[in-house]
Amino acid sequence: MCGIVAYVGPKDAAPILLEGLQRLEYRGYDSAGVAVVAAKALKIRKVKGRVADLASVVPARFKGTLGIGHTRWATHGVPSDVNAHPHPSADERIAVVHNGIIENADSLRQRLEADGVTFLSETDTEVLAHLIGRTAKETESLEEAVRRALKLVVGTYGIAVIDAERPGEVVVARNGSPIVLGIGEKEMFAASDVAALVRYTRQVVHLEDGELAVLRADGFSTFTSDARETAKEPFTVDWDTGHYDTGGYEHYLLKEISEQPDTVGRTLRGRIDDRFHIAHLGGLNMDARESRSFKRVKIIGCGSAYYSGQIGAQLIEELARIPADAEPASEFRYRSPVVEADTLYIAISQSGETYDTLAAVQELKRKGGRVLGIVNTVGSAIARECDGGVYLHAGPEVSVASTKAFTSTSAAFALLALHLGRVRDLSPADGRRICDGLRRLPEQIKEMLTQEEHIRELAMRYAKDAAGMMFVGRVRGYPVAREGAQKLKEISYVHAEAYPASELKHGPLALIGPEMPTVAIVPDDELLDKNLTTLGEIRARSGRILMVGHRTADQADDCIVVPRNETELDPILLTIPLQLFAYHAAVALGRDVDKPRNLAKSVTVE
Ligand code: G6P
């Protein structure tokens, strides 16, 4: 999704902006641009395509120590050079980059056109450039000009603005789309994601919705929308540039799949208590009595985060015996949810910035709901908005498709379910069983990864020429099937559907045939026989079957055998082979594995 970088300081801005934009490439985009100010003149270069294409059109004389850059993911208007950001005001004094969507852009555009303004692009952002361009003529400061312009705007934005007449400052503002300030030595940075900053500084400040900041080489000031100054405490990011390298792997995705023994280990580290067989989760901000008081658990998230929420709901029901379910955050927020005092709400997000999830959390908070976050990015908007939560400590996830955040979220849910269970009726013996099982996970993930070659060969055989693939599972296996189908479709573009195995005969069995193979998630649990019967039904319709479980079975054509752990924890290990399967299918089909078409890493628009 769109990315923003801004710089003010003693150095040449363009190389810093280009490097920052490169760091944001992983989020997905279709065009890129930069603007700098030198000798009170604005210079802009922007292109449809990659940051490398942009770098090739930025001339050596593109000098200036103040600048902004952008990677665009088209919302209003096709990807093209003109629609790319930065957008200049009519007098070419102001340049703006923007993430988010201006909802009243059409009416503002009509008003400006009626006033004689000529638009060059189809974007909603250009409206902002003209509005700020006009207010800048009437105000004493750029900050005031931006503030006034933003008062006319309805929608979401993270923006960075420069003014050729004021070459010493950048103004940034946030409403729904992240903006992070980076504090350097006599230089300041801003970006939509810390990834663009870590090469230069680890000292960051997050803007809140409605806040605006003025950056100068020697520091920054932040303000509310009504111009009251706010005090911000910088914090240190512990992610470094190494996290953003492929580390010798061919793709980030493979690196992140391979990191999972370590990342799941980090999620669990220091959180398993062997004395009481319980989990230590200090960030929940709830004592035992409060933890006991909930009658229901509702989990929300988007995409893979939602599927890991389904795994979480199951873990909480099984271990804590509290009714729990998961729902896409995007659906939840639009159905005016009934918010109950005795329900614990849990929001899941790797980035902590997914707009639908953030908006759902805000809706919950507005109605007095108690919300915990299971989030990877420390200090992100969702983390800040929640009453407490669990950080994953999985390190930044760069590839668009989620893998390590998925397994870490599932592990975090196991900890939370253990905690909620042990303050209720989960016995110490069962608590110990789960603690021991959790501790075995990292080693078992490692063991699973050794089967990569076998899985690669299966991916070539099953997915490469398939018209589509069916993924089925029951109860614990069902969210795993959904995540497996999601991985395959998003990175290989092979059509994949996930169904509860029991639902197959109520419709989708009609699709089964030699050209539609099935991946069946069949753990050795109480549903094994039922699952094997389903496999028999598929086979009777000439469907090919790849079974993922704890044993081989005659009903399947091929099997991937996963190490055994405690039944409740099965989903975590069952997911790993499906990630490798999708990865190798995508590689075999020549796809852009880390940046699949049409998708973005973190969806900061509705
Ligand atoms: C996008 C990504 C998915 C991710 C989802 C939720 O759609 O492509 O991989 O699962 O957003 O992201 P979050 O950062 O909130 O976990």
Coordinates of C-alpha atoms and ligand atoms in Angstrom, one line a residue:
M1 CA 0.0 0.0 0.0
C2 CA 1.1 3.6 -0.4
G3 CA 4.3 4.7 1.3
I4 CA 5.6 8.1 2.4
V5 CA 9.1 9.3 3.2
A6 CA 10.2 12.8 4.1
Y7 CA 13.5 14.4 4.9
V8 CA 14.8 17.7 6.2
G9 CA 18.5 18.3 7.2
P10 CA 21.9 19.1 5.9
K11 CA 22.2 16.2 3.4
D12 CA 21.0 15.8 -0.1
A13 CA 17.4 14.6 0.2
A14 CA 16.9 12.6 -3.0
P15 CA 19.2 9.6 -2.2
I16 CA 17.7 9.3 1.3
L17 CA 14.2 9.5 -0.1
L18 CA 14.9 6.9 -2.8
E19 CA 16.5 4.5 -0.3
G20 CA 13.5 5.0 2.0
L21 CA 11.1 4.3 -0.8
Q22 CA 13.0 1.1 -1.6
R23 CA 12.5 0.0 2.0
L24 CA 8.8 0.5 1.5
E25 CA 8.6 -1.5 -1.7
Y26 CA 7.5 -4.6 0.2
R27 CA 4.2 -3.0 1.0
G28 CA 3.1 -3.2 -2.7
Y29 CA 2.7 -0.2 -5.1
D30 CA 2.4 0.7 -8.7
S31 CA 4.2 4.1 -9.1
A32 CA 6.7 6.3 -7.3
G33 CA 7.8 9.9 -7.0
V34 CA 10.0 12.4 -5.2
A35 CA 10.1 16.1 -4.8
V36 CA 12.8 18.3 -3.4
V37 CA 13.2 22.1 -2.8
A38 CA 16.3 24.0 -3.9
A39 CA 16.7 27.7 -4.3
K40 CA 13.1 28.2 -3.5
A41 CA 12.0 26.1 -6.4
L42 CA 10.2 22.7 -6.4
K43 CA 11.6 19.8 -8.5
I44 CA 9.4 16.8 -9.0
R45 CA 10.0 13.4 -10.7
K46 CA 7.5 10.6 -10.8
V47 CA 6.9 7.5 -12.8
K48 CA 4.6 4.6 -13.2
G49 CA 6.6 1.5 -12.2
R50 CA 9.3 0.7 -9.6
V51 CA 11.5 2.8 -7.4
A52 CA 14.4 1.7 -9.6
D53 CA 12.6 3.2 -12.6
L54 CA 12.2 6.4 -10.6
A55 CA 15.9 6.4 -9.6
S56 CA 16.8 6.2 -13.3
V57 CA 14.9 9.4 -14.2
V58 CA 16.2 11.4 -11.2
P59 CA 19.1 13.5 -12.6
A60 CA 22.3 14.1 -10.8
R61 CA 21.4 17.8 -10.5
F62 CA 18.3 16.9 -8.5
K63 CA 19.7 18.7 -5.4
G64 CA 17.9 19.9 -2.3
T65 CA 18.1 19.2 1.4
L66 CA 14.3 19.1 1.9
G67 CA 12.1 16.6 0.2
I68 CA 9.2 14.1 0.2
G69 CA 8.8 10.8 -1.6
H70 CA 6.0 8.4 -2.3
T71 CA 5.1 4.9 -3.5
R72 CA 1.5 4.8 -4.8
W73 CA -1.1 2.0 -4.8
A74 CA -3.8 3.3 -7.1
T75 CA -7.2 4.1 -5.6
H76 CA -8.4 7.1 -7.6
G77 CA -7.2 6.8 -11.2
V78 CA -5.0 4.3 -13.0
P79 CA -1.3 3.8 -12.2
S80 CA 0.4 6.4 -14.4
D81 CA 3.1 9.1 -14.3
V82 CA 0.6 11.9 -13.8
N83 CA -1.4 10.2 -11.1
A84 CA 1.8 9.3 -9.2
H85 CA 2.6 11.6 -6.2
P86 CA 4.0 14.1 -5.2
H87 CA 1.3 16.5 -6.5
P88 CA 2.1 20.2 -6.9
S89 CA -0.3 23.1 -6.3
A90 CA -1.2 25.2 -9.3
D91 CA 1.6 27.7 -8.6
E92 CA 4.1 24.8 -8.2
R93 CA 5.0 26.1 -4.7
I94 CA 3.5 23.3 -2.6
A95 CA 4.0 19.5 -3.1
V96 CA 2.0 16.9 -1.3
V97 CA 2.2 13.1 -0.9
H98 CA -0.7 11.3 0.6
N99 CA -1.8 7.9 1.8
G100 CA -5.5 7.2 2.4
I101 CA -8.7 8.4 0.7
I102 CA -10.3 11.8 0.6
E103 CA -14.0 11.0 0.5
N104 CA -15.3 14.4 -0.5
A105 CA -12.7 14.8 -3.2
D106 CA -15.3 14.9 -6.0
S107 CA -17.2 17.8 -4.5
L108 CA -14.0 19.7 -3.6
R109 CA -12.7 19.2 -7.1
Q110 CA -15.9 20.6 -8.6
R111 CA -15.6 23.7 -6.4
L112 CA -12.0 24.2 -7.2
E113 CA -12.6 23.7 -11.0
A114 CA -15.5 26.2 -10.8
D115 CA -12.9 28.6 -9.3
G116 CA -10.7 28.1 -12.3
V117 CA -8.3 25.5 -11.1
T118 CA -7.1 23.0 -13.7
F119 CA -6.5 19.5 -12.5
L120 CA -3.7 17.4 -14.1
S121 CA -4.4 14.1 -12.5
E122 CA -7.4 12.0 -11.5
T123 CA -6.3 11.6 -7.9
D124 CA -8.0 12.7 -4.7
T125 CA -4.6 13.9 -3.5
E126 CA -4.4 16.7 -6.1
V127 CA -7.4 18.3 -4.3
L128 CA -5.2 18.6 -1.2
A129 CA -2.3 20.1 -3.1
H130 CA -4.6 22.8 -4.5
L131 CA -6.3 23.5 -1.2
I132 CA -3.0 23.8 0.6
G133 CA -1.6 25.9 -2.3
R134 CA -4.5 28.4 -1.8
T135 CA -4.4 28.5 2.0
A136 CA -0.6 28.9 1.9
K137 CA -1.0 32.3 0.3
E138 CA -3.2 33.5 3.1
T139 CA -1.4 32.1 6.1
E140 CA 1.8 32.8 7.9
S141 CA 2.9 29.3 8.3
L142 CA 2.8 26.1 6.3
E143 CA 1.5 24.4 9.3
E144 CA -1.5 26.7 9.5
A145 CA -2.1 26.4 5.7
V146 CA -2.2 22.6 6.1
R147 CA -4.4 22.7 9.1
R148 CA -6.9 25.0 7.4
A149 CA -7.0 22.9 4.2
L150 CA -7.5 19.7 6.2
K151 CA -10.6 21.2 7.9
L152 CA -12.3 21.1 4.5
V153 CA -11.5 17.4 4.0
V154 CA -13.4 14.3 4.9
G155 CA -11.6 11.0 4.8
T156 CA -8.4 9.4 5.8
Y157 CA -4.9 10.6 5.3
G158 CA -1.3 10.5 6.2
I159 CA 0.4 13.4 4.3
A160 CA 3.7 15.1 4.0
V161 CA 3.8 18.6 2.5
I162 CA 6.7 20.9 1.5
D163 CA 6.6 24.5 0.4
A164 CA 9.2 26.0 -1.9
E165 CA 8.9 29.3 -0.1
R166 CA 9.8 27.7 3.3
P167 CA 12.7 25.4 2.5
G168 CA 13.5 24.5 6.1
E169 CA 10.4 22.5 7.1
V170 CA 8.2 19.6 6.3
V171 CA 4.6 19.4 7.6
V172 CA 3.1 16.0 8.1
A173 CA -0.4 15.0 9.4
R174 CA -2.2 11.9 10.2
N175 CA -5.8 10.8 10.2
G176 CA -6.2 7.0 9.8
S177 CA -3.0 6.5 7.9
P178 CA 0.2 6.0 9.8
I179 CA 2.9 8.6 10.1
V180 CA 6.1 8.0 12.1
L181 CA 8.7 10.7 12.8
G182 CA 12.4 9.7 12.9
I183 CA 14.7 11.8 15.0
G184 CA 18.2 12.1 13.7
E185 CA 21.4 14.2 14.5
K186 CA 20.4 17.6 13.2
E187 CA 18.1 16.0 10.7
M188 CA 14.5 14.8 10.8
F189 CA 12.7 12.1 8.9
A190 CA 9.1 11.0 8.5
A191 CA 7.6 7.9 7.0
S192 CA 4.5 5.9 6.9
D193 CA 6.4 2.9 8.2
V194 CA 9.5 2.5 10.4
A195 CA 11.1 0.3 7.7
A196 CA 12.0 3.5 5.8
L197 CA 13.7 5.0 8.9
V198 CA 15.7 2.3 10.5
R199 CA 18.8 2.8 8.4
Y200 CA 19.0 6.4 9.7
T201 CA 17.6 6.4 13.2
R202 CA 15.9 4.2 15.8
Q203 CA 14.4 7.0 17.7
V204 CA 10.8 7.4 16.6
V205 CA 7.6 9.1 17.5
H206 CA 4.2 8.0 16.3
L207 CA 1.6 10.6 15.4
E208 CA -2.0 10.1 16.6
D209 CA -5.0 10.6 14.5
G210 CA -5.8 14.3 14.1
E211 CA -2.2 15.3 14.9
L212 CA 0.1 17.4 12.7
A213 CA 3.8 17.8 13.0
V214 CA 6.3 20.4 11.8
L215 CA 9.8 19.0 11.2
R216 CA 12.9 21.1 11.0
A217 CA 16.5 20.0 10.9
D218 CA 16.9 20.8 14.6
G219 CA 13.8 19.1 15.8
F220 CA 10.0 18.8 15.6
S221 CA 6.8 20.1 17.2
T222 CA 3.4 18.2 17.2
F223 CA 0.0 19.7 17.4
T224 CA -3.7 18.7 17.7
S225 CA -6.0 19.7 14.9
D226 CA -6.9 22.9 16.8
A227 CA -3.3 23.9 17.1
R228 CA -2.6 23.0 20.7
E229 CA 0.9 21.7 21.1
T230 CA 1.3 18.1 22.2
A231 CA 4.1 16.4 24.1
K232 CA 5.6 13.3 22.6
E233 CA 7.9 10.7 24.1
P234 CA 10.2 9.2 21.5
F235 CA 10.8 5.5 21.8
T236 CA 13.5 3.2 20.4
V237 CA 12.7 0.7 17.7
D238 CA 14.6 -2.6 18.1
W239 CA 14.2 -3.6 14.4
D240 CA 17.3 -3.0 12.3
T241 CA 18.1 -3.0 8.6
G242 CA 19.1 -6.7 8.8
H243 CA 15.5 -7.5 9.3
Y244 CA 14.7 -6.0 6.0
D245 CA 17.3 -8.0 4.0
T246 CA 16.6 -11.4 2.4
G247 CA 19.5 -12.8 4.3
G248 CA 20.7 -15.0 1.5
Y249 CA 17.2 -16.5 0.7
E250 CA 15.8 -16.1 -2.7
H251 CA 12.6 -14.4 -1.3
Y252 CA 11.5 -12.7 1.9
L253 CA 8.7 -15.2 2.0
L254 CA 11.1 -18.2 2.2
K255 CA 13.2 -16.4 4.8
E256 CA 10.2 -15.7 6.9
I257 CA 8.9 -19.3 6.6
S258 CA 12.3 -20.5 7.6
E259 CA 12.6 -18.1 10.6
Q260 CA 9.5 -19.6 12.3
P261 CA 11.4 -21.9 14.8
D262 CA 13.0 -18.7 16.0
T263 CA 10.0 -16.3 15.8
V264 CA 7.6 -18.7 17.5
G265 CA 10.3 -19.2 20.1
R266 CA 10.5 -15.4 20.6
T267 CA 6.7 -15.2 21.0
L268 CA 6.8 -17.8 23.8
R269 CA 10.1 -16.7 25.4
G270 CA 9.7 -15.8 29.1
R271 CA 6.0 -16.3 29.0
I272 CA 5.6 -20.0 30.1
D273 CA 5.4 -20.4 33.9
D274 CA 6.4 -23.9 35.0
R275 CA 5.5 -23.5 38.6
F276 CA 1.8 -22.9 38.0
H277 CA 1.6 -24.1 34.4
I278 CA 0.2 -20.8 33.3
A279 CA 1.3 -18.0 30.9
H280 CA 2.9 -14.7 31.9
L281 CA 1.3 -12.0 29.8
G282 CA 2.1 -8.8 31.6
G283 CA 0.7 -6.6 28.8
L284 CA -2.9 -7.8 29.3
N285 CA -3.3 -5.3 32.1
M286 CA -5.8 -7.6 33.8
D287 CA -5.7 -9.3 37.1
A288 CA -7.0 -12.9 37.6
R289 CA -10.4 -11.7 38.8
E290 CA -10.9 -9.6 35.7
S291 CA -9.6 -12.4 33.5
R292 CA -12.3 -14.6 35.0
S293 CA -15.1 -12.1 34.5
F294 CA -15.6 -12.5 30.7
K295 CA -18.5 -14.6 29.4
R296 CA -17.5 -14.5 25.8
V297 CA -14.6 -13.7 23.5
K298 CA -14.9 -12.0 20.2
I299 CA -11.8 -11.9 17.9
I300 CA -11.4 -9.6 14.9
G301 CA -8.8 -9.2 12.2
C302 CA -8.4 -9.2 8.4
G303 CA -7.1 -11.8 6.0
S304 CA -4.6 -14.2 7.6
A305 CA -5.0 -12.4 10.9
Y306 CA -8.7 -13.3 10.8
Y307 CA -7.8 -17.0 10.1
S308 CA -5.3 -17.0 13.0
G309 CA -8.2 -15.5 15.1
Q310 CA -10.3 -18.6 14.2
I311 CA -7.5 -20.8 15.5
G312 CA -7.4 -18.5 18.6
A313 CA -11.2 -18.9 19.2
Q314 CA -10.9 -22.6 19.1
L315 CA -8.0 -22.6 21.5
I316 CA -9.9 -20.4 23.9
E317 CA -13.0 -22.5 23.8
E318 CA -11.0 -25.7 24.3
L319 CA -8.7 -24.6 27.0
A320 CA -10.8 -22.0 28.8
R321 CA -14.3 -23.2 27.9
I322 CA -15.4 -19.6 27.1
P323 CA -17.6 -19.3 24.0
A324 CA -15.3 -17.6 21.4
D325 CA -15.6 -16.8 17.8
A326 CA -13.7 -14.8 15.1
E327 CA -15.0 -12.4 12.5
P328 CA -13.5 -10.3 9.7
A329 CA -12.9 -6.9 11.3
S330 CA -14.2 -5.3 8.1
E331 CA -17.6 -7.0 8.5
F332 CA -17.7 -6.4 12.2
R333 CA -17.3 -2.7 12.1
Y334 CA -20.0 -2.1 9.5
R335 CA -22.8 -4.1 11.3
S336 CA -23.1 -1.7 14.2
P337 CA -21.9 -4.5 16.6
V338 CA -23.6 -5.1 19.9
V339 CA -20.8 -4.4 22.4
E340 CA -21.2 -6.2 25.7
A341 CA -19.4 -5.5 29.0
D342 CA -18.8 -9.1 29.7
T343 CA -17.2 -9.9 26.3
L344 CA -13.5 -9.7 25.8
Y345 CA -12.6 -8.3 22.4
I346 CA -9.3 -9.2 20.7
A347 CA -7.9 -7.5 17.7
I348 CA -5.2 -9.2 15.6
S349 CA -2.8 -7.4 13.3
Q350 CA 0.7 -8.0 12.2
S351 CA 1.2 -4.4 11.0
G352 CA -1.0 -2.8 13.7
E353 CA -2.2 -0.4 11.0
T354 CA -4.9 -2.3 9.0
Y355 CA -7.6 0.3 8.7
D356 CA -10.6 -1.9 9.0
T357 CA -9.2 -3.5 12.1
L358 CA -8.3 -0.1 13.6
A359 CA -11.7 1.3 12.8
A360 CA -13.3 -1.8 14.5
V361 CA -11.2 -1.3 17.6
Q362 CA -12.2 2.4 17.7
E363 CA -15.9 1.5 17.4
L364 CA -15.5 -1.0 20.2
K365 CA -13.7 1.5 22.4
R366 CA -16.4 4.1 21.7
K367 CA -19.0 1.7 22.9
G368 CA -17.0 0.9 26.1
G369 CA -15.7 -2.5 25.0
R370 CA -12.6 -4.0 26.5
V371 CA -10.1 -4.7 23.7
L372 CA -6.8 -6.6 23.7
G373 CA -4.5 -6.5 20.8
I374 CA -2.3 -9.3 19.4
V375 CA 0.0 -7.2 17.4
N376 CA 3.5 -7.5 15.9
T377 CA 4.5 -3.9 15.4
V378 CA 5.3 -2.2 18.7
G379 CA 3.8 1.2 19.1
S380 CA 1.5 0.8 16.0
A381 CA -1.9 2.4 15.9
I382 CA -3.9 -0.7 16.9
A383 CA -1.5 -1.5 19.7
R384 CA -1.9 2.1 21.0
E385 CA -5.6 2.0 20.8
C386 CA -6.1 -1.3 22.7
D387 CA -6.4 -1.6 26.5
G388 CA -3.6 -4.2 26.6
G389 CA -2.3 -7.1 24.7
V390 CA 0.4 -9.4 23.6
Y391 CA 3.2 -8.4 21.3
L392 CA 4.4 -11.1 18.9
H393 CA 8.1 -10.2 18.8
A394 CA 8.4 -11.9 15.5
G395 CA 10.4 -9.1 13.9
P396 CA 9.1 -7.2 10.8
E397 CA 7.3 -9.3 8.2
V398 CA 8.2 -8.0 4.8
S399 CA 6.6 -10.4 2.3
V400 CA 3.1 -9.4 1.5
A401 CA 1.7 -12.9 2.4
S402 CA 1.8 -13.5 6.2
T403 CA 3.6 -16.5 7.5
K404 CA 5.6 -16.0 10.6
A405 CA 3.1 -13.5 12.0
F406 CA 0.4 -16.1 11.5
T407 CA 2.2 -18.8 13.5
S408 CA 3.3 -16.4 16.2
T409 CA -0.3 -15.1 16.6
S410 CA -1.5 -18.7 16.9
A411 CA 1.2 -19.3 19.6
A412 CA 0.2 -16.1 21.4
F413 CA -3.4 -17.3 21.4
A414 CA -2.2 -20.6 22.9
L415 CA -0.6 -18.6 25.7
L416 CA -3.7 -16.4 26.2
A417 CA -6.0 -19.5 26.1
L418 CA -3.7 -21.2 28.7
H419 CA -3.9 -18.1 30.9
L420 CA -7.7 -17.8 30.6
G421 CA -8.0 -21.5 31.1
R422 CA -5.8 -21.7 34.2
V423 CA -7.7 -18.8 36.0
R424 CA -10.8 -21.0 35.3
D425 CA -11.1 -24.7 35.2
L426 CA -8.1 -26.0 33.2
S427 CA -6.3 -28.4 35.5
P428 CA -2.6 -28.0 36.4
A429 CA -2.0 -31.3 34.6
D430 CA -3.6 -30.0 31.4
G431 CA -1.8 -26.7 31.9
R432 CA 1.5 -28.5 32.1
R433 CA 0.7 -30.6 29.0
I434 CA 0.1 -27.3 27.0
C435 CA 3.3 -25.7 28.5
D436 CA 5.3 -28.7 27.5
G437 CA 3.7 -28.8 24.1
L438 CA 4.4 -25.1 23.5
R439 CA 8.0 -25.6 24.4
R440 CA 8.4 -28.4 21.8
L441 CA 7.0 -26.2 19.0
P442 CA 10.2 -24.5 17.8
E443 CA 12.1 -27.7 17.4
Q444 CA 9.2 -29.4 15.6
I445 CA 8.8 -26.5 13.2
K446 CA 12.5 -26.9 12.4
E447 CA 11.8 -30.7 11.8
M448 CA 8.9 -29.8 9.6
L449 CA 11.0 -27.5 7.5
T450 CA 13.4 -30.3 6.6
Q451 CA 10.6 -31.7 4.4
E452 CA 10.9 -28.7 2.1
E453 CA 12.1 -30.7 -0.9
H454 CA 9.3 -33.3 -0.7
I455 CA 6.8 -30.4 -0.4
R456 CA 8.3 -28.6 -3.4
E457 CA 7.9 -31.7 -5.5
L458 CA 4.3 -32.1 -4.4
A459 CA 3.6 -28.4 -5.2
M460 CA 4.9 -29.0 -8.7
R461 CA 2.7 -32.0 -9.1
Y462 CA -0.5 -30.7 -7.6
A463 CA -0.7 -27.0 -8.0
K464 CA 1.3 -26.2 -11.1
D465 CA -1.3 -27.4 -13.6
A466 CA -4.4 -27.5 -11.5
A467 CA -7.5 -25.7 -12.6
G468 CA -8.1 -25.0 -8.9
M469 CA -7.6 -26.6 -5.5
M470 CA -9.9 -27.5 -2.7
F471 CA -8.7 -27.3 0.9
V472 CA -10.7 -29.1 3.6
G473 CA -10.5 -29.6 7.3
R474 CA -12.7 -30.1 10.3
V475 CA -12.8 -28.0 13.5
R476 CA -9.1 -27.4 14.3
G477 CA -8.2 -28.3 10.7
Y478 CA -10.7 -25.8 9.1
P479 CA -8.9 -22.5 9.8
V480 CA -5.7 -24.3 8.7
A481 CA -7.4 -25.2 5.4
R482 CA -8.5 -21.6 5.0
E483 CA -5.0 -20.2 5.6
G484 CA -3.6 -22.8 3.2
A485 CA -6.0 -21.8 0.5
Q486 CA -5.4 -18.1 1.2
K487 CA -1.6 -18.6 0.9
L488 CA -1.9 -20.5 -2.4
K489 CA -4.3 -18.1 -4.1
E490 CA -2.6 -14.9 -3.0
I491 CA 0.9 -15.8 -4.1
S492 CA 0.4 -18.4 -6.9
Y493 CA -2.9 -17.1 -8.3
V494 CA -4.1 -20.7 -8.4
H495 CA -7.8 -20.7 -7.5
A496 CA -8.2 -22.2 -4.1
E497 CA -11.2 -22.7 -1.9
A498 CA -11.4 -23.8 1.6
Y499 CA -14.4 -25.7 3.1
P500 CA -15.2 -27.5 6.3
A501 CA -14.8 -31.2 5.3
S502 CA -18.3 -31.9 6.6
E503 CA -19.8 -29.3 4.2
L504 CA -18.2 -30.8 1.1
K505 CA -21.2 -32.9 0.2
H506 CA -23.5 -29.9 0.5
G507 CA -22.3 -28.3 -2.7
P508 CA -18.6 -28.2 -3.5
L509 CA -18.3 -31.9 -4.1
A510 CA -19.7 -31.1 -7.5
L511 CA -16.4 -29.4 -8.4
I512 CA -14.3 -32.4 -7.4
G513 CA -12.6 -34.3 -10.3
P514 CA -9.1 -35.1 -11.6
E515 CA -8.5 -31.4 -12.4
M516 CA -9.5 -30.2 -8.9
P517 CA -7.2 -31.8 -6.4
T518 CA -7.8 -31.6 -2.7
V519 CA -5.5 -30.7 0.2
A520 CA -7.0 -32.4 3.3
I521 CA -6.0 -31.4 6.8
V522 CA -6.4 -34.6 8.8
P523 CA -4.7 -34.5 12.2
D524 CA -4.9 -37.6 14.5
D525 CA -7.6 -36.2 16.6
E526 CA -11.1 -37.3 17.6
L527 CA -12.3 -36.5 14.0
L528 CA -9.8 -38.7 12.2
D529 CA -12.3 -41.4 11.1
K530 CA -14.8 -38.8 9.9
N531 CA -12.1 -37.1 7.9
L532 CA -11.0 -40.4 6.3
T533 CA -14.6 -41.0 5.3
T534 CA -14.6 -37.7 3.5
L535 CA -11.4 -38.6 1.7
G536 CA -13.1 -41.8 0.6
E537 CA -15.9 -39.7 -0.9
I538 CA -13.5 -37.5 -2.7
R539 CA -11.6 -40.4 -4.1
A540 CA -14.8 -42.0 -5.3
R541 CA -15.3 -38.9 -7.5
S542 CA -11.8 -39.4 -9.0
G543 CA -10.4 -36.5 -6.9
R544 CA -6.7 -36.5 -6.2
I545 CA -5.8 -36.1 -2.5
L546 CA -2.8 -34.6 -0.7
M547 CA -3.3 -35.3 3.0
V548 CA -1.5 -33.3 5.7
G549 CA -1.7 -35.0 9.0
H550 CA 0.2 -37.2 11.5
R551 CA 0.2 -40.4 9.5
T552 CA -0.2 -41.7 6.0
A553 CA -3.5 -43.1 4.8
D554 CA -4.6 -45.4 1.9
Q555 CA -7.4 -43.0 1.0
A556 CA -4.8 -40.3 0.0
D557 CA -2.6 -40.2 -3.1
D558 CA 0.2 -38.4 -1.2
C559 CA 0.8 -37.5 2.4
I560 CA 2.8 -34.9 4.3
V561 CA 3.4 -36.1 7.9
V562 CA 3.7 -33.4 10.5
P563 CA 5.2 -34.0 14.0
R564 CA 2.8 -34.7 16.8
N565 CA 2.2 -32.3 19.6
E566 CA -0.8 -31.7 21.9
T567 CA -4.0 -31.9 19.8
E568 CA -5.0 -28.3 20.7
L569 CA -1.7 -27.0 19.2
D570 CA -2.0 -29.0 16.0
P571 CA -3.0 -26.0 13.8
I572 CA 0.4 -24.4 14.2
L573 CA 2.4 -27.3 12.9
L574 CA -0.2 -28.2 10.2
T575 CA 0.1 -24.7 8.7
I576 CA 3.9 -24.9 8.0
P577 CA 3.7 -27.4 5.1
L578 CA 0.9 -25.3 3.5
Q579 CA 3.1 -22.2 3.5
L580 CA 5.9 -24.2 1.8
F581 CA 3.4 -25.7 -0.7
A582 CA 2.1 -22.3 -1.7
Y583 CA 5.6 -20.8 -1.9
H584 CA 6.9 -23.5 -4.2
A585 CA 3.8 -23.4 -6.4
A586 CA 4.2 -19.7 -6.8
V587 CA 7.9 -20.1 -7.6
A588 CA 7.2 -22.8 -10.1
L589 CA 4.6 -20.6 -11.8
G590 CA 7.1 -17.7 -12.0
R591 CA 5.1 -15.4 -9.7
D592 CA 6.3 -12.2 -7.9
V593 CA 6.3 -14.2 -4.7
D594 CA 6.9 -11.3 -2.3
K595 CA 4.8 -8.7 -4.0
P596 CA 1.8 -10.5 -5.5
R597 CA -0.3 -8.6 -8.0
N598 CA -3.1 -6.3 -6.7
L599 CA -2.2 -6.9 -3.0
A600 CA -0.6 -4.8 -0.4
K601 CA 1.2 -5.7 2.9
S602 CA -0.8 -3.4 5.1
V603 CA -4.1 -2.1 3.9
T604 CA -4.4 1.3 5.4
V605 CA -7.6 2.2 3.4
E606 CA -11.1 1.0 3.8
Ligands
G6P1 C1 -3.3 -7.7 4.0 C2 -2.1 -8.7 3.8 C3 -2.4 -10.0 4.5 C4 -2.7 -9.7 6.0 C5 -3.9 -8.7 6.1 C6 -4.0 -8.2 7.6 O1 -4.4 -8.2 3.3 O2 -1.9 -9.0 2.4 O3 -1.3 -10.9 4.5 O4 -3.1 -10.9 6.6 O5 -3.6 -7.5 5.4 O6 -2.9 -7.5 8.0 P1 -2.4 -7.2 9.4 O7 -1.2 -6.3 9.3 O8 -3.6 -6.4 10.1 O9 -2.2 -8.5 10.1

